[in-house]
Amino acid sequence: MNDDEWLAERFEEKRSQLRGVAYRMLGSGAEADDAVQEAWLRLNRAGADGIDNLGGWLTTVVSRICLDQLQARRVRHERSLEEAPPALSVVDPEREALLADSVGVALLVVLETLTPAERLTFVLHDLFAVPFEDIAPIVDRTPVAARQLASRARRRVQGRTAVAEPDQVAQREVIEAFLAAAREGDFEALLEVLDPEVVVRTDLGGVTRAIRGAASAANGALAAAAASVPSAHLALVNGTVGFVVAPAGRLERVIRFTIEAGTILEIDIVTEPARLEKLELAVLAD
């Protein structure tokens, strides 16, 4: 076996773990594959000379690639549906869904709300047992600061699933009825849970647009149902029941409701990354 074959074999031994790190960091199977492939290209160019711990070196490289992508994503607002650039890789929706199920949609949704440094620190330390001493240089922090990042992330992630409190049960029933009506294309059932003067607000490109009236709101829900409802998950949004839309666990939007006496008075659709990051989310257990 020559050196190139030996290096390729050692890399393949690490591929599964590297992909696990990248997927939890990026929330996309295609992007995870790209990050792992980029790590291989860098290793192939550099060679293994001088690398005492190949697994640690590769984990560091993949982590830095993912961190760069997360930071670039925040700058470009890639999570904005209207502004998202074309994907660089072909996405297999069924495979993405299986990956999300294996990791846990609730976990992926909450990871999306963390800062890039929080997400990387939590994933590496809590999910893959990487020491803070090794994480610190990746996020340009001291080990103590990296530990604090992980602690802050952990507090948010630990609440990723929840059971509705008694005073939230009625809210949940209304929202489940709303989702069921949208899923089934039942216009009349939507009208039953919407106040006649319901207001729907949507942030698009930094501008909030509003429509008023049950008929307009019901038509909007039906139009969005095909794309959104299959990926909708009930959640506590700042302590009240709403839902998140997260295809394969990637948070795209949060829908908040104002409910009174079993009727929806207001619907707020949040898509802007800066606003999403400020929301406290906990995906509700079925």
PDB file of N, CA and C in Angstrom, residues 171-268:
ATOM      1  N   GLN A 171     -54.614  26.574  23.832  1.00  0.00           N
ATOM      2  CA  GLN A 171     -53.909  27.171  22.695  1.00  0.00           C
ATOM      3  C   GLN A 171     -53.517  26.082  21.703  1.00  0.00           C
ATOM      4  N   ARG A 172     -53.015  24.988  22.226  1.00  0.00           N
ATOM      5  CA  ARG A 172     -52.564  23.906  21.363  1.00  0.00           C
ATOM      6  C   ARG A 172     -53.721  23.334  20.553  1.00  0.00           C
ATOM      7  N   GLU A 173     -54.876  23.187  21.176  1.00  0.00           N
ATOM      8  CA  GLU A 173     -56.031  22.642  20.465  1.00  0.00           C
ATOM      9  C   GLU A 173     -56.423  23.531  19.291  1.00  0.00           C
ATOM     10  N   VAL A 174     -56.388  24.845  19.501  1.00  0.00           N
ATOM     11  CA  VAL A 174     -56.741  25.779  18.431  1.00  0.00           C
ATOM     12  C   VAL A 174     -55.738  25.678  17.283  1.00  0.00           C
ATOM     13  N   ILE A 175     -54.462  25.635  17.611  1.00  0.00           N
ATOM     14  CA  ILE A 175     -53.431  25.609  16.571  1.00  0.00           C
ATOM     15  C   ILE A 175     -53.435  24.264  15.842  1.00  0.00           C
ATOM     16  N   GLU A 176     -53.671  23.194  16.558  1.00  0.00           N
ATOM     17  CA  GLU A 176     -53.783  21.888  15.891  1.00  0.00           C
ATOM     18  C   GLU A 176     -54.964  21.878  14.923  1.00  0.00           C
ATOM     19  N   ALA A 177     -56.071  22.525  15.317  1.00  0.00           N
ATOM     20  CA  ALA A 177     -57.233  22.619  14.419  1.00  0.00           C
ATOM     21  C   ALA A 177     -56.876  23.453  13.189  1.00  0.00           C
ATOM     22  N   PHE A 178     -56.112  24.526  13.396  1.00  0.00           N
ATOM     23  CA  PHE A 178     -55.673  25.376  12.284  1.00  0.00           C
ATOM     24  C   PHE A 178     -54.800  24.584  11.320  1.00  0.00           C
ATOM     25  N   LEU A 179     -53.823  23.840  11.857  1.00  0.00           N
ATOM     26  CA  LEU A 179     -52.928  23.055  11.020  1.00  0.00           C
ATOM     27  C   LEU A 179     -53.679  21.958  10.268  1.00  0.00           C
ATOM     28  N   ALA A 180     -54.598  21.299  10.967  1.00  0.00           N
ATOM     29  CA  ALA A 180     -55.358  20.221  10.328  1.00  0.00           C
ATOM     30  C   ALA A 180     -56.205  20.763   9.177  1.00  0.00           C
ATOM     31  N   ALA A 181     -56.842  21.904   9.388  1.00  0.00           N
ATOM     32  CA  ALA A 181     -57.668  22.498   8.338  1.00  0.00           C
ATOM     33  C   ALA A 181     -56.823  22.908   7.139  1.00  0.00           C
ATOM     34  N   ALA A 182     -55.637  23.489   7.404  1.00  0.00           N
ATOM     35  CA  ALA A 182     -54.750  23.879   6.310  1.00  0.00           C
ATOM     36  C   ALA A 182     -54.251  22.653   5.555  1.00  0.00           C
ATOM     37  N   ARG A 183     -53.905  21.617   6.298  1.00  0.00           N
ATOM     38  CA  ARG A 183     -53.397  20.389   5.682  1.00  0.00           C
ATOM     39  C   ARG A 183     -54.447  19.732   4.798  1.00  0.00           C
ATOM     40  N   GLU A 184     -55.707  19.789   5.236  1.00  0.00           N
ATOM     41  CA  GLU A 184     -56.791  19.138   4.501  1.00  0.00           C
ATOM     42  C   GLU A 184     -57.437  20.048   3.457  1.00  0.00           C
ATOM     43  N   GLY A 185     -56.979  21.306   3.389  1.00  0.00           N
ATOM     44  CA  GLY A 185     -57.548  22.236   2.425  1.00  0.00           C
ATOM     45  C   GLY A 185     -58.976  22.631   2.747  1.00  0.00           C
ATOM     46  N   ASP A 186     -59.313  22.671   4.037  1.00  0.00           N
ATOM     47  CA  ASP A 186     -60.687  22.933   4.482  1.00  0.00           C
ATOM     48  C   ASP A 186     -60.848  24.410   4.812  1.00  0.00           C
ATOM     49  N   PHE A 187     -61.314  25.175   3.849  1.00  0.00           N
ATOM     50  CA  PHE A 187     -61.470  26.622   3.996  1.00  0.00           C
ATOM     51  C   PHE A 187     -62.441  26.970   5.123  1.00  0.00           C
ATOM     52  N   GLU A 188     -63.562  26.273   5.188  1.00  0.00           N
ATOM     53  CA  GLU A 188     -64.578  26.579   6.198  1.00  0.00           C
ATOM     54  C   GLU A 188     -64.049  26.295   7.607  1.00  0.00           C
ATOM     55  N   ALA A 189     -63.296  25.215   7.756  1.00  0.00           N
ATOM     56  CA  ALA A 189     -62.741  24.901   9.073  1.00  0.00           C
ATOM     57  C   ALA A 189     -61.728  25.955   9.510  1.00  0.00           C
ATOM     58  N   LEU A 190     -60.997  26.518   8.569  1.00  0.00           N
ATOM     59  CA  LEU A 190     -60.076  27.603   8.899  1.00  0.00           C
ATOM     60  C   LEU A 190     -60.834  28.827   9.404  1.00  0.00           C
ATOM     61  N   LEU A 191     -61.927  29.143   8.740  1.00  0.00           N
ATOM     62  CA  LEU A 191     -62.726  30.297   9.154  1.00  0.00           C
ATOM     63  C   LEU A 191     -63.249  30.135  10.574  1.00  0.00           C
ATOM     64  N   GLU A 192     -63.497  28.909  10.978  1.00  0.00           N
ATOM     65  CA  GLU A 192     -64.043  28.664  12.315  1.00  0.00           C
ATOM     66  C   GLU A 192     -63.048  29.013  13.424  1.00  0.00           C
ATOM     67  N   VAL A 193     -61.755  28.903  13.154  1.00  0.00           N
ATOM     68  CA  VAL A 193     -60.778  29.202  14.208  1.00  0.00           C
ATOM     69  C   VAL A 193     -60.166  30.592  14.061  1.00  0.00           C
ATOM     70  N   LEU A 194     -60.522  31.306  12.995  1.00  0.00           N
ATOM     71  CA  LEU A 194     -59.979  32.643  12.759  1.00  0.00           C
ATOM     72  C   LEU A 194     -61.004  33.704  13.134  1.00  0.00           C
ATOM     73  N   ASP A 195     -60.558  34.741  13.854  1.00  0.00           N
ATOM     74  CA  ASP A 195     -61.420  35.890  14.118  1.00  0.00           C
ATOM     75  C   ASP A 195     -61.725  36.590  12.792  1.00  0.00           C
ATOM     76  N   PRO A 196     -62.934  37.107  12.611  1.00  0.00           N
ATOM     77  CA  PRO A 196     -63.255  37.781  11.341  1.00  0.00           C
ATOM     78  C   PRO A 196     -62.284  38.896  10.979  1.00  0.00           C
ATOM     79  N   GLU A 197     -61.697  39.548  11.998  1.00  0.00           N
ATOM     80  CA  GLU A 197     -60.765  40.647  11.746  1.00  0.00           C
ATOM     81  C   GLU A 197     -59.309  40.251  12.034  1.00  0.00           C
ATOM     82  N   VAL A 198     -59.013  38.970  11.923  1.00  0.00           N
ATOM     83  CA  VAL A 198     -57.657  38.495  12.207  1.00  0.00           C
ATOM     84  C   VAL A 198     -56.631  39.257  11.373  1.00  0.00           C
ATOM     85  N   VAL A 199     -55.462  39.533  11.987  1.00  0.00           N
ATOM     86  CA  VAL A 199     -54.367  40.220  11.300  1.00  0.00           C
ATOM     87  C   VAL A 199     -53.200  39.241  11.151  1.00  0.00           C
ATOM     88  N   VAL A 200     -52.683  39.147   9.930  1.00  0.00           N
ATOM     89  CA  VAL A 200     -51.526  38.286   9.653  1.00  0.00           C
ATOM     90  C   VAL A 200     -50.358  39.180   9.248  1.00  0.00           C
ATOM     91  N   ARG A 201     -49.264  39.097   9.988  1.00  0.00           N
ATOM     92  CA  ARG A 201     -48.072  39.900   9.696  1.00  0.00           C
ATOM     93  C   ARG A 201     -46.941  38.981   9.259  1.00  0.00           C
ATOM     94  N   THR A 202     -46.237  39.386   8.213  1.00  0.00           N
ATOM     95  CA  THR A 202     -45.102  38.609   7.703  1.00  0.00           C
ATOM     96  C   THR A 202     -43.928  39.540   7.494  1.00  0.00           C
ATOM     97  N   ASP A 203     -42.745  39.157   7.980  1.00  0.00           N
ATOM     98  CA  ASP A 203     -41.552  39.969   7.693  1.00  0.00           C
ATOM     99  C   ASP A 203     -40.875  39.419   6.443  1.00  0.00           C
ATOM    100  N   LEU A 204     -40.681  40.285   5.489  1.00  0.00           N
ATOM    101  CA  LEU A 204     -40.049  39.908   4.221  1.00  0.00           C
ATOM    102  C   LEU A 204     -38.988  40.944   3.875  1.00  0.00           C
ATOM    103  N   GLY A 205     -37.737  40.500   3.869  1.00  0.00           N
ATOM    104  CA  GLY A 205     -36.659  41.417   3.517  1.00  0.00           C
ATOM    105  C   GLY A 205     -36.569  42.621   4.425  1.00  0.00           C
ATOM    106  N   GLY A 206     -36.894  42.440   5.706  1.00  0.00           N
ATOM    107  CA  GLY A 206     -36.819  43.538   6.656  1.00  0.00           C
ATOM    108  C   GLY A 206     -38.050  44.411   6.690  1.00  0.00           C
ATOM    109  N   VAL A 207     -39.034  44.108   5.852  1.00  0.00           N
ATOM    110  CA  VAL A 207     -40.277  44.889   5.807  1.00  0.00           C
ATOM    111  C   VAL A 207     -41.427  44.007   6.287  1.00  0.00           C
ATOM    112  N   THR A 208     -42.231  44.532   7.213  1.00  0.00           N
ATOM    113  CA  THR A 208     -43.382  43.790   7.712  1.00  0.00           C
ATOM    114  C   THR A 208     -44.606  44.118   6.882  1.00  0.00           C
ATOM    115  N   ARG A 209     -45.240  43.082   6.349  1.00  0.00           N
ATOM    116  CA  ARG A 209     -46.450  43.254   5.560  1.00  0.00           C
ATOM    117  C   ARG A 209     -47.606  42.617   6.307  1.00  0.00           C
ATOM    118  N   ALA A 210     -48.772  43.231   6.221  1.00  0.00           N
ATOM    119  CA  ALA A 210     -49.924  42.738   6.977  1.00  0.00           C
ATOM    120  C   ALA A 210     -51.146  42.623   6.084  1.00  0.00           C
ATOM    121  N   ILE A 211     -51.942  41.599   6.371  1.00  0.00           N
ATOM    122  CA  ILE A 211     -53.255  41.477   5.748  1.00  0.00           C
ATOM    123  C   ILE A 211     -54.276  41.315   6.860  1.00  0.00           C
ATOM    124  N   ARG A 212     -55.507  41.679   6.592  1.00  0.00           N
ATOM    125  CA  ARG A 212     -56.541  41.612   7.612  1.00  0.00           C
ATOM    126  C   ARG A 212     -57.763  40.880   7.044  1.00  0.00           C
ATOM    127  N   GLY A 213     -58.396  40.121   7.905  1.00  0.00           N
ATOM    128  CA  GLY A 213     -59.620  39.443   7.522  1.00  0.00           C
ATOM    129  C   GLY A 213     -59.458  37.933   7.456  1.00  0.00           C
ATOM    130  N   ALA A 214     -60.489  37.221   7.905  1.00  0.00           N
ATOM    131  CA  ALA A 214     -60.417  35.765   7.979  1.00  0.00           C
ATOM    132  C   ALA A 214     -60.285  35.122   6.602  1.00  0.00           C
ATOM    133  N   ALA A 215     -60.993  35.646   5.617  1.00  0.00           N
ATOM    134  CA  ALA A 215     -60.950  35.043   4.290  1.00  0.00           C
ATOM    135  C   ALA A 215     -59.546  35.148   3.691  1.00  0.00           C
ATOM    136  N   SER A 216     -58.926  36.316   3.820  1.00  0.00           N
ATOM    137  CA  SER A 216     -57.566  36.498   3.295  1.00  0.00           C
ATOM    138  C   SER A 216     -56.579  35.608   4.035  1.00  0.00           C
ATOM    139  N   ALA A 217     -56.727  35.522   5.363  1.00  0.00           N
ATOM    140  CA  ALA A 217     -55.830  34.688   6.157  1.00  0.00           C
ATOM    141  C   ALA A 217     -55.989  33.214   5.797  1.00  0.00           C
ATOM    142  N   ALA A 218     -57.245  32.777   5.605  1.00  0.00           N
ATOM    143  CA  ALA A 218     -57.490  31.379   5.250  1.00  0.00           C
ATOM    144  C   ALA A 218     -56.917  31.053   3.877  1.00  0.00           C
ATOM    145  N   ASN A 219     -57.087  31.946   2.931  1.00  0.00           N
ATOM    146  CA  ASN A 219     -56.513  31.726   1.597  1.00  0.00           C
ATOM    147  C   ASN A 219     -54.996  31.655   1.655  1.00  0.00           C
ATOM    148  N   GLY A 220     -54.384  32.514   2.477  1.00  0.00           N
ATOM    149  CA  GLY A 220     -52.943  32.485   2.628  1.00  0.00           C
ATOM    150  C   GLY A 220     -52.458  31.187   3.246  1.00  0.00           C
ATOM    151  N   ALA A 221     -53.208  30.694   4.251  1.00  0.00           N
ATOM    152  CA  ALA A 221     -52.832  29.429   4.897  1.00  0.00           C
ATOM    153  C   ALA A 221     -52.927  28.275   3.913  1.00  0.00           C
ATOM    154  N   LEU A 222     -53.946  28.261   3.095  1.00  0.00           N
ATOM    155  CA  LEU A 222     -54.103  27.190   2.108  1.00  0.00           C
ATOM    156  C   LEU A 222     -52.997  27.244   1.059  1.00  0.00           C
ATOM    157  N   ALA A 223     -52.636  28.462   0.649  1.00  0.00           N
ATOM    158  CA  ALA A 223     -51.589  28.607  -0.367  1.00  0.00           C
ATOM    159  C   ALA A 223     -50.240  28.131   0.158  1.00  0.00           C
ATOM    160  N   ALA A 224     -50.009  28.355   1.448  1.00  0.00           N
ATOM    161  CA  ALA A 224     -48.714  27.983   2.024  1.00  0.00           C
ATOM    162  C   ALA A 224     -48.677  26.545   2.516  1.00  0.00           C
ATOM    163  N   ALA A 225     -49.843  25.907   2.607  1.00  0.00           N
ATOM    164  CA  ALA A 225     -49.935  24.603   3.267  1.00  0.00           C
ATOM    165  C   ALA A 225     -49.065  23.540   2.607  1.00  0.00           C
ATOM    166  N   ALA A 226     -49.067  23.488   1.295  1.00  0.00           N
ATOM    167  CA  ALA A 226     -48.336  22.421   0.607  1.00  0.00           C
ATOM    168  C   ALA A 226     -46.853  22.449   0.939  1.00  0.00           C
ATOM    169  N   ALA A 227     -46.301  23.674   1.052  1.00  0.00           N
ATOM    170  CA  ALA A 227     -44.872  23.784   1.317  1.00  0.00           C
ATOM    171  C   ALA A 227     -44.540  23.751   2.801  1.00  0.00           C
ATOM    172  N   SER A 228     -45.413  24.337   3.630  1.00  0.00           N
ATOM    173  CA  SER A 228     -45.064  24.561   5.026  1.00  0.00           C
ATOM    174  C   SER A 228     -45.588  23.510   5.989  1.00  0.00           C
ATOM    175  N   VAL A 229     -46.850  23.109   5.837  1.00  0.00           N
ATOM    176  CA  VAL A 229     -47.474  22.260   6.840  1.00  0.00           C
ATOM    177  C   VAL A 229     -46.758  20.925   7.039  1.00  0.00           C
ATOM    178  N   PRO A 230     -46.286  20.247   5.976  1.00  0.00           N
ATOM    179  CA  PRO A 230     -45.595  18.978   6.210  1.00  0.00           C
ATOM    180  C   PRO A 230     -44.354  19.118   7.088  1.00  0.00           C
ATOM    181  N   SER A 231     -43.762  20.301   7.134  1.00  0.00           N
ATOM    182  CA  SER A 231     -42.551  20.522   7.928  1.00  0.00           C
ATOM    183  C   SER A 231     -42.836  21.294   9.202  1.00  0.00           C
ATOM    184  N   ALA A 232     -44.118  21.428   9.555  1.00  0.00           N
ATOM    185  CA  ALA A 232     -44.500  22.205  10.731  1.00  0.00           C
ATOM    186  C   ALA A 232     -44.462  21.333  11.982  1.00  0.00           C
ATOM    187  N   HIS A 233     -43.933  21.906  13.059  1.00  0.00           N
ATOM    188  CA  HIS A 233     -43.854  21.207  14.335  1.00  0.00           C
ATOM    189  C   HIS A 233     -44.361  22.147  15.420  1.00  0.00           C
ATOM    190  N   LEU A 234     -45.296  21.671  16.226  1.00  0.00           N
ATOM    191  CA  LEU A 234     -45.788  22.474  17.334  1.00  0.00           C
ATOM    192  C   LEU A 234     -44.636  22.818  18.275  1.00  0.00           C
ATOM    193  N   ALA A 235     -44.649  24.056  18.789  1.00  0.00           N
ATOM    194  CA  ALA A 235     -43.551  24.500  19.643  1.00  0.00           C
ATOM    195  C   ALA A 235     -44.040  25.578  20.591  1.00  0.00           C
ATOM    196  N   LEU A 236     -43.321  25.710  21.690  1.00  0.00           N
ATOM    197  CA  LEU A 236     -43.510  26.873  22.536  1.00  0.00           C
ATOM    198  C   LEU A 236     -42.613  27.978  21.993  1.00  0.00           C
ATOM    199  N   VAL A 237     -43.224  29.126  21.707  1.00  0.00           N
ATOM    200  CA  VAL A 237     -42.494  30.277  21.184  1.00  0.00           C
ATOM    201  C   VAL A 237     -42.597  31.377  22.229  1.00  0.00           C
ATOM    202  N   ASN A 238     -41.490  31.625  22.910  1.00  0.00           N
ATOM    203  CA  ASN A 238     -41.490  32.564  24.036  1.00  0.00           C
ATOM    204  C   ASN A 238     -42.598  32.237  25.036  1.00  0.00           C
ATOM    205  N   GLY A 239     -42.825  30.941  25.248  1.00  0.00           N
ATOM    206  CA  GLY A 239     -43.755  30.508  26.271  1.00  0.00           C
ATOM    207  C   GLY A 239     -45.190  30.316  25.837  1.00  0.00           C
ATOM    208  N   THR A 240     -45.523  30.646  24.594  1.00  0.00           N
ATOM    209  CA  THR A 240     -46.874  30.416  24.102  1.00  0.00           C
ATOM    210  C   THR A 240     -46.821  29.440  22.931  1.00  0.00           C
ATOM    211  N   VAL A 241     -47.932  28.753  22.689  1.00  0.00           N
ATOM    212  CA  VAL A 241     -47.944  27.706  21.674  1.00  0.00           C
ATOM    213  C   VAL A 241     -48.008  28.315  20.278  1.00  0.00           C
ATOM    214  N   GLY A 242     -47.123  27.871  19.415  1.00  0.00           N
ATOM    215  CA  GLY A 242     -47.132  28.241  18.004  1.00  0.00           C
ATOM    216  C   GLY A 242     -46.601  27.051  17.236  1.00  0.00           C
ATOM    217  N   PHE A 243     -45.967  27.328  16.097  1.00  0.00           N
ATOM    218  CA  PHE A 243     -45.277  26.232  15.432  1.00  0.00           C
ATOM    219  C   PHE A 243     -44.092  26.744  14.635  1.00  0.00           C
ATOM    220  N   VAL A 244     -43.168  25.835  14.405  1.00  0.00           N
ATOM    221  CA  VAL A 244     -41.996  26.149  13.604  1.00  0.00           C
ATOM    222  C   VAL A 244     -42.097  25.382  12.299  1.00  0.00           C
ATOM    223  N   VAL A 245     -41.563  25.954  11.242  1.00  0.00           N
ATOM    224  CA  VAL A 245     -41.456  25.271   9.956  1.00  0.00           C
ATOM    225  C   VAL A 245     -39.979  24.976   9.752  1.00  0.00           C
ATOM    226  N   ALA A 246     -39.667  23.682   9.748  1.00  0.00           N
ATOM    227  CA  ALA A 246     -38.262  23.275   9.731  1.00  0.00           C
ATOM    228  C   ALA A 246     -38.077  22.048   8.860  1.00  0.00           C
ATOM    229  N   PRO A 247     -37.986  22.225   7.529  1.00  0.00           N
ATOM    230  CA  PRO A 247     -37.724  21.070   6.657  1.00  0.00           C
ATOM    231  C   PRO A 247     -36.413  20.397   7.045  1.00  0.00           C
ATOM    232  N   ALA A 248     -36.473  19.091   7.296  1.00  0.00           N
ATOM    233  CA  ALA A 248     -35.302  18.306   7.706  1.00  0.00           C
ATOM    234  C   ALA A 248     -34.607  18.916   8.912  1.00  0.00           C
ATOM    235  N   GLY A 249     -35.373  19.633   9.749  1.00  0.00           N
ATOM    236  CA  GLY A 249     -34.801  20.197  10.959  1.00  0.00           C
ATOM    237  C   GLY A 249     -34.165  21.558  10.782  1.00  0.00           C
ATOM    238  N   ARG A 250     -34.184  22.124   9.576  1.00  0.00           N
ATOM    239  CA  ARG A 250     -33.569  23.438   9.343  1.00  0.00           C
ATOM    240  C   ARG A 250     -34.633  24.524   9.492  1.00  0.00           C
ATOM    241  N   LEU A 251     -34.456  25.351  10.494  1.00  0.00           N
ATOM    242  CA  LEU A 251     -35.452  26.361  10.836  1.00  0.00           C
ATOM    243  C   LEU A 251     -35.582  27.399   9.736  1.00  0.00           C
ATOM    244  N   GLU A 252     -36.788  27.522   9.180  1.00  0.00           N
ATOM    245  CA  GLU A 252     -37.044  28.497   8.134  1.00  0.00           C
ATOM    246  C   GLU A 252     -37.954  29.618   8.613  1.00  0.00           C
ATOM    247  N   ARG A 253     -38.917  29.280   9.448  1.00  0.00           N
ATOM    248  CA  ARG A 253     -39.825  30.311   9.936  1.00  0.00           C
ATOM    249  C   ARG A 253     -40.514  29.854  11.204  1.00  0.00           C
ATOM    250  N   VAL A 254     -40.961  30.820  11.968  1.00  0.00           N
ATOM    251  CA  VAL A 254     -41.711  30.569  13.191  1.00  0.00           C
ATOM    252  C   VAL A 254     -43.027  31.309  13.083  1.00  0.00           C
ATOM    253  N   ILE A 255     -44.097  30.640  13.447  1.00  0.00           N
ATOM    254  CA  ILE A 255     -45.431  31.250  13.395  1.00  0.00           C
ATOM    255  C   ILE A 255     -45.944  31.401  14.815  1.00  0.00           C
ATOM    256  N   ARG A 256     -46.214  32.635  15.204  1.00  0.00           N
ATOM    257  CA  ARG A 256     -46.720  32.957  16.536  1.00  0.00           C
ATOM    258  C   ARG A 256     -48.190  33.342  16.432  1.00  0.00           C
ATOM    259  N   PHE A 257     -48.955  33.029  17.476  1.00  0.00           N
ATOM    260  CA  PHE A 257     -50.390  33.281  17.467  1.00  0.00           C
ATOM    261  C   PHE A 257     -50.802  34.058  18.712  1.00  0.00           C
ATOM    262  N   THR A 258     -51.778  34.925  18.522  1.00  0.00           N
ATOM    263  CA  THR A 258     -52.491  35.533  19.644  1.00  0.00           C
ATOM    264  C   THR A 258     -53.889  34.947  19.628  1.00  0.00           C
ATOM    265  N   ILE A 259     -54.245  34.249  20.710  1.00  0.00           N
ATOM    266  CA  ILE A 259     -55.509  33.510  20.773  1.00  0.00           C
ATOM    267  C   ILE A 259     -56.331  34.001  21.950  1.00  0.00           C
ATOM    268  N   GLU A 260     -57.598  34.167  21.709  1.00  0.00           N
ATOM    269  CA  GLU A 260     -58.512  34.583  22.774  1.00  0.00           C
ATOM    270  C   GLU A 260     -59.836  33.857  22.601  1.00  0.00           C
ATOM    271  N   ALA A 261     -60.287  33.207  23.675  1.00  0.00           N
ATOM    272  CA  ALA A 261     -61.571  32.499  23.683  1.00  0.00           C
ATOM    273  C   ALA A 261     -61.669  31.506  22.521  1.00  0.00           C
ATOM    274  N   GLY A 262     -60.578  30.788  22.246  1.00  0.00           N
ATOM    275  CA  GLY A 262     -60.595  29.759  21.222  1.00  0.00           C
ATOM    276  C   GLY A 262     -60.544  30.271  19.803  1.00  0.00           C
ATOM    277  N   THR A 263     -60.199  31.534  19.628  1.00  0.00           N
ATOM    278  CA  THR A 263     -60.159  32.139  18.295  1.00  0.00           C
ATOM    279  C   THR A 263     -58.821  32.826  18.071  1.00  0.00           C
ATOM    280  N   ILE A 264     -58.301  32.697  16.860  1.00  0.00           N
ATOM    281  CA  ILE A 264     -57.016  33.316  16.523  1.00  0.00           C
ATOM    282  C   ILE A 264     -57.248  34.773  16.128  1.00  0.00           C
ATOM    283  N   LEU A 265     -56.627  35.688  16.908  1.00  0.00           N
ATOM    284  CA  LEU A 265     -56.772  37.119  16.632  1.00  0.00           C
ATOM    285  C   LEU A 265     -55.632  37.657  15.775  1.00  0.00           C
ATOM    286  N   GLU A 266     -54.431  37.128  15.987  1.00  0.00           N
ATOM    287  CA  GLU A 266     -53.260  37.616  15.257  1.00  0.00           C
ATOM    288  C   GLU A 266     -52.344  36.448  14.925  1.00  0.00           C
ATOM    289  N   ILE A 267     -51.692  36.540  13.764  1.00  0.00           N
ATOM    290  CA  ILE A 267     -50.687  35.558  13.348  1.00  0.00           C
ATOM    291  C   ILE A 267     -49.449  36.336  12.922  1.00  0.00           C
ATOM    292  N   ASP A 268     -48.316  36.020  13.532  1.00  0.00           N
ATOM    293  CA  ASP A 268     -47.050  36.654  13.174  1.00  0.00           C
ATOM    294  C   ASP A 268     -46.118  35.606  12.580  1.00  0.00           C
TER     295      ASP A 268
END
